[in-house]
Tab-separated table of C-alpha atoms and ligand atoms in Angstrom:
chain	number	residue	atom	x	y	z
A	8	MET	CA	100.700	60.959	126.333
A	9	ALA	CA	97.079	59.887	126.317
A	10	ARG	CA	96.610	61.792	129.539
A	11	ALA	CA	97.953	65.020	127.961
A	12	SER	CA	95.567	64.857	125.013
A	13	THR	CA	92.593	64.230	127.297
A	14	GLU	CA	93.512	67.285	129.328
A	15	SER	CA	93.826	69.516	126.291
A	16	SER	CA	90.466	68.386	124.967
A	17	VAL	CA	88.905	69.435	128.260
A	18	SER	CA	90.479	72.886	128.409
A	19	ASP	CA	90.547	73.928	124.698
A	20	PRO	CA	87.807	73.278	122.207
A	21	VAL	CA	89.263	70.784	119.713
A	22	ARG	CA	88.838	72.129	116.211
A	23	LYS	CA	87.439	70.182	113.279
A	24	ILE	CA	89.040	71.237	110.015
A	25	LEU	CA	88.258	69.777	106.607
A	26	HIS	CA	90.501	70.104	103.580
A	27	ALA	CA	88.690	69.409	100.322
A	28	ASP	CA	90.624	68.994	97.087
A	29	CYS	CA	89.299	68.001	93.672
A	30	ASP	CA	91.150	65.109	92.033
A	31	CYS	CA	93.008	66.261	88.870
A	32	PHE	CA	90.506	69.101	88.644
A	33	TYR	CA	90.925	70.524	85.134
A	34	ALA	CA	91.411	67.053	83.655
A	35	ALA	CA	88.366	65.771	85.545
A	36	VAL	CA	86.175	68.541	84.101
A	37	GLU	CA	87.360	67.775	80.563
A	38	ILE	CA	86.755	64.023	80.994
A	39	ARG	CA	83.305	64.729	82.418
A	40	ASP	CA	82.452	66.709	79.279
A	41	ASP	CA	84.002	64.217	76.861
A	42	PRO	CA	83.821	60.652	78.224
A	43	SER	CA	85.909	59.364	75.301
A	44	LEU	CA	88.888	60.827	77.198
A	45	GLN	CA	88.316	58.362	80.046
A	46	GLY	CA	91.402	56.188	80.596
A	47	VAL	CA	93.452	58.144	78.039
A	48	PRO	CA	96.645	59.846	79.300
A	49	LEU	CA	95.427	63.443	79.444
A	50	ALA	CA	97.027	66.746	80.353
A	51	ILE	CA	95.690	70.272	80.493
A	52	GLY	CA	98.330	72.835	79.638
A	53	GLY	CA	100.043	75.072	77.145
A	54	SER	CA	101.254	73.713	73.830
A	55	ALA	CA	104.796	72.436	73.489
A	56	ASP	CA	105.730	74.721	70.605
A	57	ARG	CA	104.847	77.788	72.714
A	58	ARG	CA	106.972	76.569	75.624
A	59	GLY	CA	103.832	75.720	77.574
A	60	VAL	CA	103.697	73.822	80.865
A	61	ILE	CA	101.322	71.184	82.216
A	62	ALA	CA	98.749	72.573	84.661
A	63	THR	CA	97.018	69.285	85.545
A	64	CYS	CA	97.134	65.712	84.308
A	65	ASN	CA	95.137	62.587	85.054
A	66	TYR	CA	96.377	59.388	86.679
A	67	PRO	CA	97.013	57.472	83.405
A	68	ALA	CA	99.364	60.329	82.417
A	69	ARG	CA	101.041	60.286	85.849
A	70	LYS	CA	101.998	56.644	85.278
A	71	PHE	CA	104.368	57.931	82.587
A	72	GLY	CA	105.983	60.383	85.000
A	73	VAL	CA	104.043	63.369	83.720
A	74	HIS	CA	103.244	65.914	86.450
A	75	SER	CA	102.057	69.485	86.828
A	76	ALA	CA	104.547	72.323	86.224
A	77	MET	CA	106.432	70.098	83.760
A	78	PRO	CA	107.139	71.644	80.337
A	79	THR	CA	104.668	70.165	77.842
A	80	ALA	CA	107.506	69.300	75.468
A	81	ARG	CA	109.086	67.098	78.147
A	82	ALA	CA	105.733	65.521	79.022
A	83	LEU	CA	105.274	64.534	75.373
A	84	ARG	CA	108.719	62.954	75.302
A	85	LEU	CA	107.808	60.848	78.349
A	86	CYS	CA	104.392	59.958	76.967
A	87	PRO	CA	104.129	60.448	73.182
A	88	GLN	CA	100.418	59.476	73.140
A	89	LEU	CA	99.612	62.126	75.759
A	90	LYS	CA	96.529	64.134	74.797
A	91	VAL	CA	97.138	67.811	75.623
A	92	ILE	CA	94.137	70.112	75.871
A	93	SER	CA	94.447	73.853	76.412
A	94	PRO	CA	92.666	75.059	79.550
A	95	ASP	CA	89.168	76.540	79.542
A	96	PHE	CA	89.230	78.655	82.688
A	97	ASP	CA	85.716	80.025	82.278
A	98	LYS	CA	84.434	76.469	82.526
A	99	TYR	CA	86.670	75.579	85.489
A	100	ARG	CA	85.654	78.753	87.342
A	101	GLU	CA	82.002	77.844	86.877
A	102	VAL	CA	82.497	74.323	88.275
A	103	SER	CA	84.589	75.791	91.089
A	104	ARG	CA	81.770	78.179	91.966
A	105	GLN	CA	79.301	75.275	92.162
A	106	ILE	CA	81.599	73.334	94.475
A	107	GLN	CA	82.264	76.391	96.661
A	108	THR	CA	78.492	76.765	96.986
A	109	ILE	CA	78.313	73.263	98.480
A	110	PHE	CA	81.066	74.153	100.959
A	111	HIS	CA	79.131	77.247	102.005
A	112	GLU	CA	75.991	75.178	102.597
A	113	LEU	CA	77.941	73.418	105.327
A	114	THR	CA	79.707	76.406	106.927
A	115	PRO	CA	80.468	80.057	106.175
A	116	LEU	CA	84.047	79.418	107.359
A	117	VAL	CA	85.564	78.518	103.993
A	118	GLU	CA	89.064	79.486	102.901
A	119	PRO	CA	89.611	78.806	99.197
A	120	LEU	CA	93.234	78.070	98.309
A	121	SER	CA	92.736	77.827	94.562
A	122	LEU	CA	89.921	76.947	92.170
A	123	ASP	CA	89.766	73.356	93.392
A	124	GLU	CA	90.889	73.399	96.995
A	125	ALA	CA	89.624	74.839	100.282
A	126	TYR	CA	89.791	74.585	104.040
A	127	LEU	CA	86.537	74.467	106.006
A	128	ASP	CA	86.261	75.021	109.751
A	129	VAL	CA	83.320	72.824	110.795
A	130	THR	CA	83.961	72.965	114.555
A	131	GLN	CA	80.624	74.646	115.226
A	132	VAL	CA	78.563	72.754	112.652
A	133	SER	CA	75.777	70.839	114.392
A	134	ARG	CA	74.409	69.075	111.291
A	135	PHE	CA	75.339	65.405	110.915
A	136	GLN	CA	75.496	65.237	114.709
A	137	GLY	CA	78.731	67.191	114.423
A	138	SER	CA	80.490	64.242	112.777
A	139	ALA	CA	83.347	65.457	110.540
A	140	THR	CA	83.417	62.065	108.817
A	141	TRP	CA	79.766	62.341	107.912
A	142	MET	CA	80.217	65.922	106.704
A	143	ALA	CA	83.159	64.878	104.536
A	144	ARG	CA	81.105	62.081	103.011
A	145	TRP	CA	78.249	64.497	102.320
A	146	LEU	CA	80.594	66.972	100.565
A	147	LYS	CA	81.910	64.206	98.331
A	148	GLU	CA	78.445	62.937	97.455
A	149	GLU	CA	77.060	66.404	96.742
A	150	ALA	CA	80.044	67.462	94.632
A	151	LEU	CA	79.763	64.306	92.538
A	152	ALA	CA	75.988	64.543	92.176
A	153	ARG	CA	75.884	68.252	91.287
A	154	THR	CA	79.063	68.654	89.220
A	155	GLY	CA	80.279	65.164	88.305
A	156	ILE	CA	83.619	65.933	89.960
A	157	VAL	CA	85.316	63.699	92.534
A	158	ILE	CA	86.826	65.406	95.551
A	159	SER	CA	89.088	64.034	98.227
A	160	VAL	CA	88.444	65.228	101.753
A	161	GLY	CA	90.593	65.071	104.857
A	162	ALA	CA	89.445	65.836	108.396
A	163	ALA	CA	91.728	66.646	111.322
A	164	PRO	CA	92.064	69.008	114.301
A	165	ASN	CA	94.201	71.505	112.310
A	166	LYS	CA	95.005	72.698	108.813
A	167	PHE	CA	98.292	70.966	108.167
A	168	LEU	CA	96.945	67.563	109.198
A	169	ALA	CA	93.701	68.079	107.275
A	170	LYS	CA	95.722	68.760	104.133
A	171	ILE	CA	97.835	65.665	104.630
A	172	ALA	CA	94.646	63.676	105.256
A	173	SER	CA	92.967	64.765	102.004
A	174	ASP	CA	96.027	63.541	100.121
A	175	TRP	CA	96.320	60.312	102.128
A	176	ASP	CA	94.169	58.029	99.999
A	177	LYS	CA	93.643	60.096	96.909
A	178	PRO	CA	91.978	59.699	94.436
A	179	ASP	CA	88.443	59.663	95.819
A	180	GLY	CA	89.871	59.827	99.314
A	181	LEU	CA	88.186	60.285	102.654
A	182	PHE	CA	90.625	60.154	105.530
A	183	VAL	CA	89.988	61.263	109.076
A	184	ILE	CA	92.593	61.881	111.755
A	185	PRO	CA	90.618	62.140	114.998
A	186	PRO	CA	92.215	64.066	117.875
A	187	GLU	CA	93.050	60.922	119.819
A	188	ARG	CA	94.979	59.509	116.854
A	189	THR	CA	96.984	62.612	115.858
A	190	GLU	CA	99.794	61.675	118.230
A	191	SER	CA	100.486	58.286	116.643
A	192	PHE	CA	99.769	59.535	113.122
A	193	ILE	CA	102.357	62.314	113.332
A	194	THR	CA	105.031	60.143	114.916
A	195	ASP	CA	105.338	57.997	111.800
A	196	LEU	CA	104.947	60.837	109.330
A	197	PRO	CA	107.945	61.470	107.014
A	198	VAL	CA	109.214	65.038	107.559
A	199	LYS	CA	108.839	65.839	103.871
A	200	LYS	CA	105.063	65.719	104.392
A	201	LEU	CA	105.228	68.709	106.751
A	202	HIS	CA	103.851	72.037	105.571
A	203	GLY	CA	106.703	74.201	104.272
A	204	VAL	CA	109.293	71.414	103.940
A	205	GLY	CA	110.439	71.527	100.336
A	206	PRO	CA	113.131	69.406	98.687
A	207	ALA	CA	116.004	71.574	100.007
A	208	THR	CA	114.858	71.434	103.650
A	209	ALA	CA	114.049	67.731	103.318
A	210	ALA	CA	117.587	67.075	102.069
A	211	LYS	CA	119.064	69.066	104.941
A	212	LEU	CA	116.933	67.202	107.487
A	213	ASP	CA	117.966	63.931	105.896
A	214	ALA	CA	121.626	64.873	106.198
A	215	LEU	CA	121.018	65.430	109.921
A	216	GLY	CA	119.511	61.948	110.189
A	217	ILE	CA	115.964	63.282	110.556
A	218	ALA	CA	113.549	61.328	108.358
A	219	SER	CA	110.347	61.055	110.377
A	220	CYS	CA	108.563	63.254	112.849
A	221	ARG	CA	109.698	60.774	115.491
A	222	ASP	CA	113.299	61.786	114.699
A	223	LEU	CA	112.318	65.428	114.646
A	224	ARG	CA	110.586	65.359	118.016
A	225	ILE	CA	113.652	64.202	119.904
A	226	GLN	CA	115.712	67.112	118.541
A	227	PRO	CA	116.289	69.886	121.079
A	228	LEU	CA	114.555	73.075	119.939
A	229	ASP	CA	117.884	74.934	120.207
A	230	ARG	CA	119.438	72.658	117.632
A	231	LEU	CA	116.540	73.167	115.214
A	232	LEU	CA	116.705	76.941	115.670
A	233	ASP	CA	120.417	76.749	115.071
A	234	GLN	CA	120.032	74.763	111.862
A	235	PHE	CA	116.856	76.249	110.404
A	236	GLY	CA	116.442	79.682	111.981
A	237	LYS	CA	112.851	80.675	112.636
A	238	PHE	CA	111.558	77.717	110.632
A	239	GLY	CA	113.158	75.471	113.272
A	240	ARG	CA	110.465	76.502	115.740
A	241	ARG	CA	107.797	75.772	113.148
A	242	LEU	CA	109.271	72.322	112.525
A	243	HIS	CA	109.273	71.670	116.265
A	244	GLU	CA	105.604	72.688	116.523
A	245	LEU	CA	104.457	70.697	113.491
A	246	ALA	CA	106.256	67.589	114.745
A	247	HIS	CA	104.219	67.965	117.920
A	248	GLY	CA	101.004	68.396	115.953
A	249	ILE	CA	100.691	72.096	116.773
A	250	ASP	CA	99.233	74.306	114.033
A	251	ASP	CA	97.022	77.128	115.250
A	252	ARG	CA	96.505	78.828	111.892
A	253	PRO	CA	92.833	79.764	111.638
A	254	VAL	CA	90.695	79.101	108.577
A	255	ASN	CA	90.952	82.536	107.038
A	256	VAL	CA	87.694	83.481	105.332
A	257	SER	CA	88.572	86.955	104.141
A	258	ARG	CA	91.765	85.836	102.486
A	259	GLU	CA	92.190	87.771	99.307
A	260	ARG	CA	95.073	87.070	97.048
A	261	LYS	CA	96.693	90.326	96.040
A	262	SER	CA	99.714	89.003	94.229
A	263	VAL	CA	101.170	85.790	92.877
A	264	SER	CA	104.907	85.324	92.684
A	265	VAL	CA	107.712	82.785	92.595
A	266	GLU	CA	111.268	83.221	93.738
A	267	THR	CA	114.455	81.202	94.054
A	268	THR	CA	117.412	81.540	96.370
A	269	TYR	CA	120.450	80.244	94.527
A	270	ASP	CA	122.980	77.848	96.011
A	271	HIS	CA	125.675	80.023	94.480
A	272	ASP	CA	125.189	83.742	93.914
A	273	LEU	CA	124.658	84.790	90.305
A	274	PRO	CA	127.775	86.906	89.752
A	275	HIS	CA	126.664	88.932	86.701
A	276	LEU	CA	123.599	90.456	85.105
A	277	ALA	CA	123.791	88.012	82.170
A	278	GLY	CA	123.315	85.060	84.511
A	279	CYS	CA	120.312	86.784	86.077
A	280	HIS	CA	118.702	87.203	82.660
A	281	GLN	CA	119.203	83.485	82.007
A	282	ALA	CA	117.681	82.599	85.356
A	283	LEU	CA	114.428	84.442	84.593
A	284	ALA	CA	112.998	81.932	82.079
A	285	PRO	CA	112.375	79.060	84.548
A	286	LEU	CA	110.924	81.512	87.061
A	287	ILE	CA	108.497	82.934	84.502
A	288	GLU	CA	107.491	79.399	83.541
A	289	LYS	CA	106.699	78.587	87.165
A	290	LEU	CA	104.750	81.820	87.483
A	291	HIS	CA	102.599	80.848	84.493
A	292	ASP	CA	101.877	77.533	86.169
A	293	ARG	CA	100.983	79.120	89.485
A	294	LEU	CA	98.648	81.601	87.795
A	295	ALA	CA	96.964	78.760	85.913
A	296	ARG	CA	96.255	77.064	89.238
A	297	HIS	CA	94.484	80.219	90.342
A	298	GLY	CA	92.403	80.297	87.187
A	299	ASP	CA	94.507	82.936	85.419
A	300	PRO	CA	93.237	85.928	87.412
A	301	ALA	CA	93.259	89.454	85.972
A	302	ILE	CA	96.680	91.067	86.261
A	303	ALA	CA	97.360	94.707	87.157
A	304	LYS	CA	101.152	94.822	87.399
A	305	GLN	CA	104.199	92.687	86.955
A	306	PHE	CA	107.330	92.910	89.103
A	307	VAL	CA	110.826	91.598	89.606
A	308	LYS	CA	112.518	91.191	92.985
A	309	VAL	CA	116.277	91.077	93.410
A	310	ARG	CA	118.183	90.308	96.607
A	311	PHE	CA	121.911	90.983	96.443
A	312	ASN	CA	124.646	89.125	98.312
A	313	ASP	CA	124.650	91.846	100.989
A	314	PHE	CA	120.938	90.985	101.580
A	315	ALA	CA	119.752	94.354	100.250
A	316	SER	CA	116.506	93.737	98.347
A	317	THR	CA	114.832	95.773	95.683
A	318	THR	CA	111.607	95.389	93.731
A	319	GLN	CA	110.868	96.985	90.403
A	320	GLU	CA	107.345	96.938	88.971
A	321	THR	CA	105.292	98.245	86.090
A	322	GLY	CA	101.656	98.201	84.984
A	323	ALA	CA	100.662	95.246	82.787
A	324	THR	CA	97.485	93.400	81.888
A	325	GLY	CA	99.262	90.168	81.023
A	326	ILE	CA	102.688	88.636	81.387
A	327	ILE	CA	105.172	90.159	78.974
A	328	HIS	CA	108.487	88.338	79.135
A	329	ALA	CA	110.552	91.196	77.707
A	330	ARG	CA	109.200	93.475	80.396
A	331	PHE	CA	110.500	91.183	83.157
A	332	HIS	CA	113.935	91.503	81.581
A	333	GLU	CA	113.669	95.303	81.527
A	334	LEU	CA	112.580	95.329	85.165
A	335	LEU	CA	115.483	93.053	86.073
A	336	GLU	CA	117.875	95.351	84.261
A	337	SER	CA	116.863	98.431	86.234
A	338	ALA	CA	116.588	96.574	89.559
A	339	TRP	CA	120.056	95.079	89.118
A	340	HIS	CA	121.628	98.445	88.412
A	341	ARG	CA	120.543	99.628	91.850
A	342	GLY	CA	123.065	97.261	93.423
A	343	GLU	CA	125.373	95.950	90.705
A	344	ARG	CA	126.488	93.098	92.976
A	345	PRO	CA	126.187	89.306	92.888
A	346	VAL	CA	122.588	88.188	93.325
A	347	ARG	CA	121.410	85.566	95.842
A	348	LEU	CA	117.678	85.632	95.117
A	349	LEU	CA	115.496	86.409	92.129
A	350	GLY	CA	111.726	86.573	92.020
A	351	VAL	CA	109.070	87.368	89.432
A	352	GLY	CA	105.442	88.079	90.142
A	353	VAL	CA	102.234	89.878	89.307
A	354	ARG	CA	99.889	92.040	91.348
A	355	LEU	CA	96.252	91.183	90.751
A	356	MET	CA	93.225	93.308	90.019
A	357	PRO	CA	91.041	93.540	93.127
A	358	GLU	CA	88.272	90.901	93.165
A	359	PRO	CA	84.655	92.043	93.388
A	360	ASP	CA	83.155	91.571	96.851
A	361	HIS	CA	81.654	88.105	97.227
A	362	HIS	CA	78.754	89.347	99.331
A	363	GLN	CA	77.733	91.713	96.578
A	364	LEU	CA	77.840	88.852	94.136
A	365	GLY	CA	75.562	86.965	96.488
A	366	LEU	CA	73.033	89.798	96.358
A	367	PHE	CA	73.058	89.771	92.579
A	368	ASP	CA	72.509	86.028	92.682
A	369	ASP	CA	69.365	86.560	94.741
A	370	LEU	CA	68.096	89.098	92.231
A	371	ASP	CA	68.563	86.472	89.561
A	372	ALA	CA	70.711	88.716	87.414
A	373	PRO	CA	71.269	87.289	83.934
A	374	SER	CA	75.017	87.026	84.437
A	375	THR	CA	77.176	87.242	87.513
A	376	ARG	CA	80.250	86.090	85.660
A	377	LEU	CA	83.322	88.129	86.537
A	378	PRO	CA	84.711	90.243	83.734
B	401	MG	MG1	93.441	69.283	93.377
């Protein structure tokens, strides 16, 4: 095994990927600006009487079982003293911009995932004698010094391991998985830590007696393909530490959506209408994580039990619940069959070009804030 990894490091350049993730980002910004909130169970989210959900909460709140995407009303039942603050996205975007600037001082190869999270490819960085550990430490120090925000950083030879590493000793984490240790690290990893393994897949793996990557690795690929379709190959690769996804700099998010495949088909339109509310709630949460970007359209996706799919969309500048129901109505009438999957989403307004923003920055324009 050791021999194989030595060989690969000779033939292929081993990548160095960092994943940086702010700890409880929105909550951390609010605590920074109001230190009296320190140590108090705190959540950022919508208010309970408007069926809001929690976007972020701090660790004292997590001790009560509060977590993101939870309805605020439920969070308050779990933790009656919970302080709920409504989000100030302008402020979070500004802090995010400052942190992204630090990332870009290290490398131009930055892929933001949301306001508080990014991948960095530092393979070619020669500063810090090329040490990913040193770079990670520098990012943490600079972020804290310039913004007052704590970030956790993971370093590894690929994206999925870097992301696991940043989470490994959060909060205020710095965890490095060097190439020679990936083999042993992955072997003991629970499968539910793998990228793309949600609760349903984890349960299915568990039922097959597969709990760790060690269990997964001894499965014949054929069996995984049989059980999980195309994702079986992905599972096989991840269990062997293979993840060739590049850090994608030009990634531009064009839409945000959530969807659910139901265990049992929804037989009638009425059931579909009922199923929309939790989806819309999740969509609100996902948009909040992306800093509530400007919306151009909203859409509904329906997949019937014969696997025919249809999408119905309409122009919108914000989320209008009644409109999702109208869209569902017309999409459903295209098939009038039991439904196996429902999705709701929004298409976003195109973002201004970042390079142009950079130019304006140089000209010291009074405001480069996005509209
Ligand atoms: Mg975070």
